[in-house]
Coordinates of C-alpha atoms in Angstrom, one line a residue:
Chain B
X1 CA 49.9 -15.3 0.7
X2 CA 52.8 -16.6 2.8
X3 CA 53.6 -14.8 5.5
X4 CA 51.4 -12.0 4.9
X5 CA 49.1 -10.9 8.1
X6 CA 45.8 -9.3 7.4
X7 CA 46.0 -5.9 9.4
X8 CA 43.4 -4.5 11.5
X9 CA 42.0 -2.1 9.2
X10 CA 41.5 -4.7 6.8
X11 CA 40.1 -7.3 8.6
X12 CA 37.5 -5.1 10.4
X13 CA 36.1 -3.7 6.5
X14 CA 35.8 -7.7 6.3
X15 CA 33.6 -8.2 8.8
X16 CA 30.3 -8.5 7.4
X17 CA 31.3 -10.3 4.4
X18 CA 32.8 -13.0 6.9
X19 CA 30.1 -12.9 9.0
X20 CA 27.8 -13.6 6.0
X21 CA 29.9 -16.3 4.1
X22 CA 30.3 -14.2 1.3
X23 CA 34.0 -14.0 1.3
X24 CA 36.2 -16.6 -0.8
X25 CA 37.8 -19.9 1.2
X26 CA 40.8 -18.5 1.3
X27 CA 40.5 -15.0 2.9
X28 CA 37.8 -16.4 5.3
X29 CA 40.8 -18.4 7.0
X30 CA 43.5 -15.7 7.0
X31 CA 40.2 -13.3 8.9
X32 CA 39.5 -16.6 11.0
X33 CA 43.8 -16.4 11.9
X34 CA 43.0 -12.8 12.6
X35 CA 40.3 -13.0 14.8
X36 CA 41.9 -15.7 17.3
X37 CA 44.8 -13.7 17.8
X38 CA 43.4 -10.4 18.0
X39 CA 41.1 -9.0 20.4
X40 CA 40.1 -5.9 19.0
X41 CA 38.7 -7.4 15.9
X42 CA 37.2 -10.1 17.6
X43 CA 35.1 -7.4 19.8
X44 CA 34.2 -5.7 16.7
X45 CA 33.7 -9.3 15.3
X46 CA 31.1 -9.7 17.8
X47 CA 29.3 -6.4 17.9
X48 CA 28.7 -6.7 14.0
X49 CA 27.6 -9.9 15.1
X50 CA 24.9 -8.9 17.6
X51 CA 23.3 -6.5 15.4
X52 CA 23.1 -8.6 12.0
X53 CA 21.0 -10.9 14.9
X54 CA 18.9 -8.0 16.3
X55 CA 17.7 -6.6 12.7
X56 CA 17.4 -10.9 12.1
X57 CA 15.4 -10.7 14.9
X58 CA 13.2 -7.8 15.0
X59 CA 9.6 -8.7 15.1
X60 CA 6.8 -8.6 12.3
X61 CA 5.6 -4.9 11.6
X62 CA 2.3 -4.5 12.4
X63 CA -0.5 -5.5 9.8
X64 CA -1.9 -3.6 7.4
X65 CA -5.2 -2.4 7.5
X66 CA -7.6 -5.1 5.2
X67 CA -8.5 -2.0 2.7
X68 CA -5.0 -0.9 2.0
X69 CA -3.9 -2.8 -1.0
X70 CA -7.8 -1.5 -2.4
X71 CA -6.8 2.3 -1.9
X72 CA -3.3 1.7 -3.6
X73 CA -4.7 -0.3 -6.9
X74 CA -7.3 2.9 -6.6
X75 CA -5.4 5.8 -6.8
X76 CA -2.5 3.7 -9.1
X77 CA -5.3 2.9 -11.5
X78 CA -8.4 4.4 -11.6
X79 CA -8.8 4.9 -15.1
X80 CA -7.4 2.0 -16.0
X81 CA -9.8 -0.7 -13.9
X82 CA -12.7 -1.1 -16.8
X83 CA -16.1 0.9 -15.8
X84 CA -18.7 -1.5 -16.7
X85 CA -21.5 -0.2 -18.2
X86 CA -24.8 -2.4 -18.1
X87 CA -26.1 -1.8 -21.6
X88 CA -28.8 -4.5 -21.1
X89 CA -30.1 -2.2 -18.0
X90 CA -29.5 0.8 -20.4
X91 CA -31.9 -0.8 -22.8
X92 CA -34.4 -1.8 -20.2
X93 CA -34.7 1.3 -18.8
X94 CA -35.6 3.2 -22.3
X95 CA -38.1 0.6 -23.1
X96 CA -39.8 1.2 -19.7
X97 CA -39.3 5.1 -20.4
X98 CA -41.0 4.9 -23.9
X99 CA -43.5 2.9 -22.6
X100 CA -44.1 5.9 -20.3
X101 CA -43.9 8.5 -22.6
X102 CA -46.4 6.8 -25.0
X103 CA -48.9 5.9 -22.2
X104 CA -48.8 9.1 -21.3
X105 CA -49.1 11.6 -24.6
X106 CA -50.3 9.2 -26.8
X107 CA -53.0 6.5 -25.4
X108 CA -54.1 8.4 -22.2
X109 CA -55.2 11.0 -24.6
X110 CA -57.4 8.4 -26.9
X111 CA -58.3 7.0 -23.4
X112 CA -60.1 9.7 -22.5
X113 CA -61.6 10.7 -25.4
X114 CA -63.4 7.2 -25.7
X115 CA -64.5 7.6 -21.6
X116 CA -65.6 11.0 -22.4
X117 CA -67.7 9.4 -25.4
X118 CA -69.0 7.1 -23.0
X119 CA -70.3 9.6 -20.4
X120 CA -72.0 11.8 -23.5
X121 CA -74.0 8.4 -24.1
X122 CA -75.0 7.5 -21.1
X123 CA -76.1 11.1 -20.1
X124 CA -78.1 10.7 -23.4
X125 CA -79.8 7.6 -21.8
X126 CA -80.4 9.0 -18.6
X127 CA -82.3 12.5 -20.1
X128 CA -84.6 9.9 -22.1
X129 CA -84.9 7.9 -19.4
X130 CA -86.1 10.9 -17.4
X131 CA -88.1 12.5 -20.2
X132 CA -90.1 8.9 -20.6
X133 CA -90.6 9.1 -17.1
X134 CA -92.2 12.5 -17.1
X135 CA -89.8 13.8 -15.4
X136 CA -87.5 17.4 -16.6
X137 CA -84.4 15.8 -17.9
X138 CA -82.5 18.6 -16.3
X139 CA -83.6 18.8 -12.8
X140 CA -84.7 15.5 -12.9
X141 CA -87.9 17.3 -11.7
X142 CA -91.7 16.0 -13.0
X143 CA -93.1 17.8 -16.3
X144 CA -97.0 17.3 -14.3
X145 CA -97.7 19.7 -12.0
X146 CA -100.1 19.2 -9.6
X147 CA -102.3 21.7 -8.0
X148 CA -103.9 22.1 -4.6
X149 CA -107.5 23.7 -5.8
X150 CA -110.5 21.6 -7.3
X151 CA -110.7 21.2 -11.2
X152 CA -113.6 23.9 -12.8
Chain M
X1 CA -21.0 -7.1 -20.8
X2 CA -18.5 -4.6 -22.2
X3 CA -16.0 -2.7 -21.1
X4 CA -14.5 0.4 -21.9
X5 CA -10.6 0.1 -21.6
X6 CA -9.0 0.5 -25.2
X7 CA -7.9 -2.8 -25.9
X8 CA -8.2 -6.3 -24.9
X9 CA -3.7 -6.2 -24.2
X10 CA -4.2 -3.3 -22.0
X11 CA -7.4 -4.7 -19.9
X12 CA -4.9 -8.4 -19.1
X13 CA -2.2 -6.3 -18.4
X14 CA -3.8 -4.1 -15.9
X15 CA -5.8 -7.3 -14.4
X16 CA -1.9 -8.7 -13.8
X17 CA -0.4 -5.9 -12.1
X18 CA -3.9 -6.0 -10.0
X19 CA -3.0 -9.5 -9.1
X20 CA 1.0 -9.1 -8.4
X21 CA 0.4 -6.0 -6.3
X22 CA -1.7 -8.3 -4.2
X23 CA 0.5 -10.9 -3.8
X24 CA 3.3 -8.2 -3.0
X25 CA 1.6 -6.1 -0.5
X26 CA 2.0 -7.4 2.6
X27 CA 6.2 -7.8 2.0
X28 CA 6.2 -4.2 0.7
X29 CA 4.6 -2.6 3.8
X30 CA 7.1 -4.3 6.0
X31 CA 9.7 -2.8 3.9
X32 CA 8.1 0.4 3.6
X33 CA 7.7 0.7 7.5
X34 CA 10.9 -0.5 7.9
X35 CA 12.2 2.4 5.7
X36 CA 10.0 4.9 7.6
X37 CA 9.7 4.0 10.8
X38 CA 6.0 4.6 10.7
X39 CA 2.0 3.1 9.8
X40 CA 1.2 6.3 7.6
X41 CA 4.8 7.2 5.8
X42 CA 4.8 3.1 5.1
X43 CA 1.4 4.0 3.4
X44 CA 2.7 7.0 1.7
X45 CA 5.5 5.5 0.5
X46 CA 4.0 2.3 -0.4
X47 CA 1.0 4.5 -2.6
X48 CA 4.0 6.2 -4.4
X49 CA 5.5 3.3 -5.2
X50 CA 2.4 1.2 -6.8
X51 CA 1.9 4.2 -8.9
X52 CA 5.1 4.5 -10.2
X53 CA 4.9 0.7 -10.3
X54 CA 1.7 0.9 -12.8
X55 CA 3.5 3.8 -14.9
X56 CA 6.3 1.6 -15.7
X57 CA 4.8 -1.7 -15.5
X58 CA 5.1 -2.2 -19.3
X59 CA 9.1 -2.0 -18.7
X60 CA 9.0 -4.6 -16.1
X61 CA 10.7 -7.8 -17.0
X62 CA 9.4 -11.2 -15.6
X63 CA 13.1 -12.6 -15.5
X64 CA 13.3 -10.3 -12.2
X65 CA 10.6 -11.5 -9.3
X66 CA 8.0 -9.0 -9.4
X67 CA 8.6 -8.5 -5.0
X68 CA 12.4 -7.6 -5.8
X69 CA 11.5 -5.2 -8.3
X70 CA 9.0 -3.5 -6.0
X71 CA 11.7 -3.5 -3.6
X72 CA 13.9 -1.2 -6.1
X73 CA 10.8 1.1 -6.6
X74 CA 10.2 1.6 -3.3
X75 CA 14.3 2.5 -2.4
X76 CA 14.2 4.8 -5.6
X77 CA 10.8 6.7 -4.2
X78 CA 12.3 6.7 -0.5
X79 CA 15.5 8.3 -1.6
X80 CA 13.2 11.0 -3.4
X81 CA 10.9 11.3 -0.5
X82 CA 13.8 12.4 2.0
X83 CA 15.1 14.6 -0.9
X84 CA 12.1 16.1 -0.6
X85 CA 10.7 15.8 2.8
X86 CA 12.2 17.7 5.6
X87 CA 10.6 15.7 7.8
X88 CA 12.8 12.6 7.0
X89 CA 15.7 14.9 7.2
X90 CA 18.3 12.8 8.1
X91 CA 20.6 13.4 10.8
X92 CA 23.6 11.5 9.8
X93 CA 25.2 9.1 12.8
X94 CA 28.0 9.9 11.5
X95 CA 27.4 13.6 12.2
X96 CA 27.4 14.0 15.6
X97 CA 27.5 17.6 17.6
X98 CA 30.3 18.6 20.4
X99 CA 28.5 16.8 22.7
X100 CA 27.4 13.6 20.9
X101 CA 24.0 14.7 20.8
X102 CA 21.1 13.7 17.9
X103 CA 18.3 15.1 16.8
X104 CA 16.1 12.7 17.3
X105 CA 14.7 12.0 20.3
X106 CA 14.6 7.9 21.3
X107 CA 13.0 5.4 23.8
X108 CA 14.1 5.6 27.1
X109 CA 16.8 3.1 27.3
X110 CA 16.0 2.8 31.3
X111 CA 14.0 -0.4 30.3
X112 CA 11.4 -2.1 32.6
X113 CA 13.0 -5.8 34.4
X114 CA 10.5 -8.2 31.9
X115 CA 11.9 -9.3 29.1
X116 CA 9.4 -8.9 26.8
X117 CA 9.2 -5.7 27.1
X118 CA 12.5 -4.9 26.9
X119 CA 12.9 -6.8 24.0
X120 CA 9.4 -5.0 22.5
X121 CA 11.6 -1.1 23.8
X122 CA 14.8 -2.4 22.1
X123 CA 13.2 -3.3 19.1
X124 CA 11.9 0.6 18.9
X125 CA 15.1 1.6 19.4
X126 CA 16.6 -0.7 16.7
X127 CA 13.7 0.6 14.1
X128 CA 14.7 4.0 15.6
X129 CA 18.3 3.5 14.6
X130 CA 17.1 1.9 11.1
X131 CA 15.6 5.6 10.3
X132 CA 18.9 7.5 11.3
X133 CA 21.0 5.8 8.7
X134 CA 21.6 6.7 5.7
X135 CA 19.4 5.8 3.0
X136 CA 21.4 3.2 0.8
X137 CA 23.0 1.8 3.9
X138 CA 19.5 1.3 5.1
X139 CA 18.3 -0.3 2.7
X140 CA 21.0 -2.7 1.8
X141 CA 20.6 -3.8 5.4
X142 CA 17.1 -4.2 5.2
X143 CA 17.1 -6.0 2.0
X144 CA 20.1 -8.6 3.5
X145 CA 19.4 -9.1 7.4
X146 CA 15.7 -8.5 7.5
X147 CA 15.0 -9.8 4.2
X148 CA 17.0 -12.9 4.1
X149 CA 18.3 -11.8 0.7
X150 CA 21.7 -12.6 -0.7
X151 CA 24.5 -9.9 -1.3
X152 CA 23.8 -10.9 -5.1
X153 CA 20.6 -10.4 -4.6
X154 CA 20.5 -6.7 -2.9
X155 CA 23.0 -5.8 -5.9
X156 CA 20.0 -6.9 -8.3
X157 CA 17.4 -4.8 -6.3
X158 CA 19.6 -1.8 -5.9
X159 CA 21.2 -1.6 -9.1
X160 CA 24.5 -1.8 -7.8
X161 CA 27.4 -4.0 -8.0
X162 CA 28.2 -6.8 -5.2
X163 CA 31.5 -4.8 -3.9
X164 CA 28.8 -2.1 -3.3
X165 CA 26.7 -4.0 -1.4
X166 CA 29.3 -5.6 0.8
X167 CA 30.4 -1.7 1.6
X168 CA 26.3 -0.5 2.3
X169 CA 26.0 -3.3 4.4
X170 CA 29.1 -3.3 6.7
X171 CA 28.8 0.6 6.8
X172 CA 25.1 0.2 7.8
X173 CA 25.7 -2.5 10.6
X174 CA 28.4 -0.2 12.0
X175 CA 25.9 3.0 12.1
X176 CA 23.7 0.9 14.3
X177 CA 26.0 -0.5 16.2
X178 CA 27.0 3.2 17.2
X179 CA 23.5 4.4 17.5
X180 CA 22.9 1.8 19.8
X181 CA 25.6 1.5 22.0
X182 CA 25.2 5.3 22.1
X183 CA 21.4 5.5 23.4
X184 CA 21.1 2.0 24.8
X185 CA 24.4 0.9 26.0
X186 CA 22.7 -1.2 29.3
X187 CA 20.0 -3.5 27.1
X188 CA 22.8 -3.3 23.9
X189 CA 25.1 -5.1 26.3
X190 CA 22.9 -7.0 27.7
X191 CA 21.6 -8.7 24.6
X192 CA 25.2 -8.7 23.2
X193 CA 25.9 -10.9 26.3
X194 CA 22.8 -13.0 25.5
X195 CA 23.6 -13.4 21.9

């Protein structure tokens, strides 16, 4: 290491690594000896310098949109994020629907067949009803007619 | 109730990368603007990046920080999305015509007298010059001046050795410095001075 001067070419591939501290003890002072005595590498010293401290420097990239990260996991993993099926809706649902289906085909049927019996009856009461009454059954109209002219 | 993923393994697994990719997100859009330049390539970049992230997610090792390894998806997916894109074609600094001239077009460098905004213009034109490098140099100066990371660091994320690093790096700071000084010499001096 005696005597031996770091040349231009070198010391300016060295720059960075200087500038950053990643450069062992020894070669940082032979770039430092450099440096003081030479100019041109000290320019290019400082220009490497000023734009490690304008990239440090830039400012924060603008944010994100708040639904981003939502379309990324989306499209990375659609089949993967679990579909959750509601089995407990699934089962409420066919109990309402057989409930449905047997109101409708099986008890509405019997239903009506007992109402139907019920109007039959009480159409049987009312002809009676008229008929004690004196009255046609049908038309509701009275089985006595009566006349204008004098009995004989 | 019950769900309908395979296997109990597979649901935690997928409920993990959910929660990691959360916790990443906002440090992987800075990146991935940073790489691009712009809100919607970020995003497209980003979206490539989680998906590949999810495909390979069962090869991921915890020993690695889950952010760094993002970080290495997302250089791997930019380098294929300028392979692929002309729109990110690069043109090299490097590269320069007879006259010095680039492709892309950049901010007026005749910057306003308040600082802020010149600061706000040079930082466009920094970002600018970010997207003209090359790829690996772009990232490896990301990773270590942006990021804060170590040169042992960057060689993790990039897959690369340490004496590869140091090279990306140096190379990359001196493409900027160029691309600066070439389309903002009065503000690059200025805040050279300052600095």
């Amino acid at each position: 290491m005696g005597g031996w001067k770091m040349n231009c070419k070198y010391v300016q591939s060295r720059l960075s690594v200087y500038l950053d501290g990643e450069i062992t003890g020894s070669d940082s002072l032979l770039i430092r000896e450099h440096l003081s005595s030479c100019s041109e590498c000290q320019n290019e010293f400082e220009q490497i310098k000023t734009v490690s401290h304008l990239l440090t420097g830039l400012p924060p990239v603008p944010e994100p949109d708040d639904l981003m990260v939502e379309r990324m996991l989306q499209n990375a993993m659609p089949s993967a994020r679990p579909v959750k099926v509601p089995w407990i809706g699934i089962a409420a649902c066919s109990a309402l629907l057989s409930v449905v289906v047997y109101t409708s085909f099986f008890k509405a049927p019997q239903q009506t067949k007992v109402k139907d019996e019920q109007e039959s009856i009480e159409r049987a009461i009312t002809k009676d009803r008229l008929r004690d009454a004196g009255m046609d059954s049908f038309a509701g109209a009275s089985l006595v007619h009566t006349t204008s002219y004098q009995p004989r | 109730m019950f769900t309908l993923t395979r296997d109990k393994v597979n649901r935690a697994s997928s409920s993990e990368f959910e929660t990691l990719i959360r916790q990443s997100h906002r440090q992987s859009y800075s990146i991935a603007y940073r790489l691009t330049g712009n809100a919607s390539d970020a995003e497209d970049l980003l979206q490539e990046a989680t998906i590949r992230a999810f495909r390979f997610f069962h090869r991921y090792n915890p020993d690695m920080p889950f952010q760094s390894w993002m970080y290495r998806i997302l250089s791997n997916a930019h380098v294929d999305m300028i392979r692929k894109s002309s729109k990110f074609k690069q043109t090299s600094i490097e590269q320069q015509g007879s006259e010095g001239n680039y492709a892309l077009e950049v901010a007026d460098s005749t910057l306003r007298p308040d600082q802020e905004l010149m600061n706000n213009a040079f930082s466009d034109v920094v970002q600018k010059g970010l997207v003209q490098m090359n790829a690996e140099f772009r990232m490896a100066v990301i990773l270590a001046d942006i990021e804060g990371m170590s040169y042992d660091e960057v060689a993790e994320v990039m897959e690369t050795s340490v004496g590869t690093v140091r090279s990306r790096i140096h190379r990359g700071r001196v493409q900027l410095k160029s691309f600066l000084v070439k389309h903002s010499p009065e503000v690059y001096g200025r805040m050279e001075n300052e600095l």
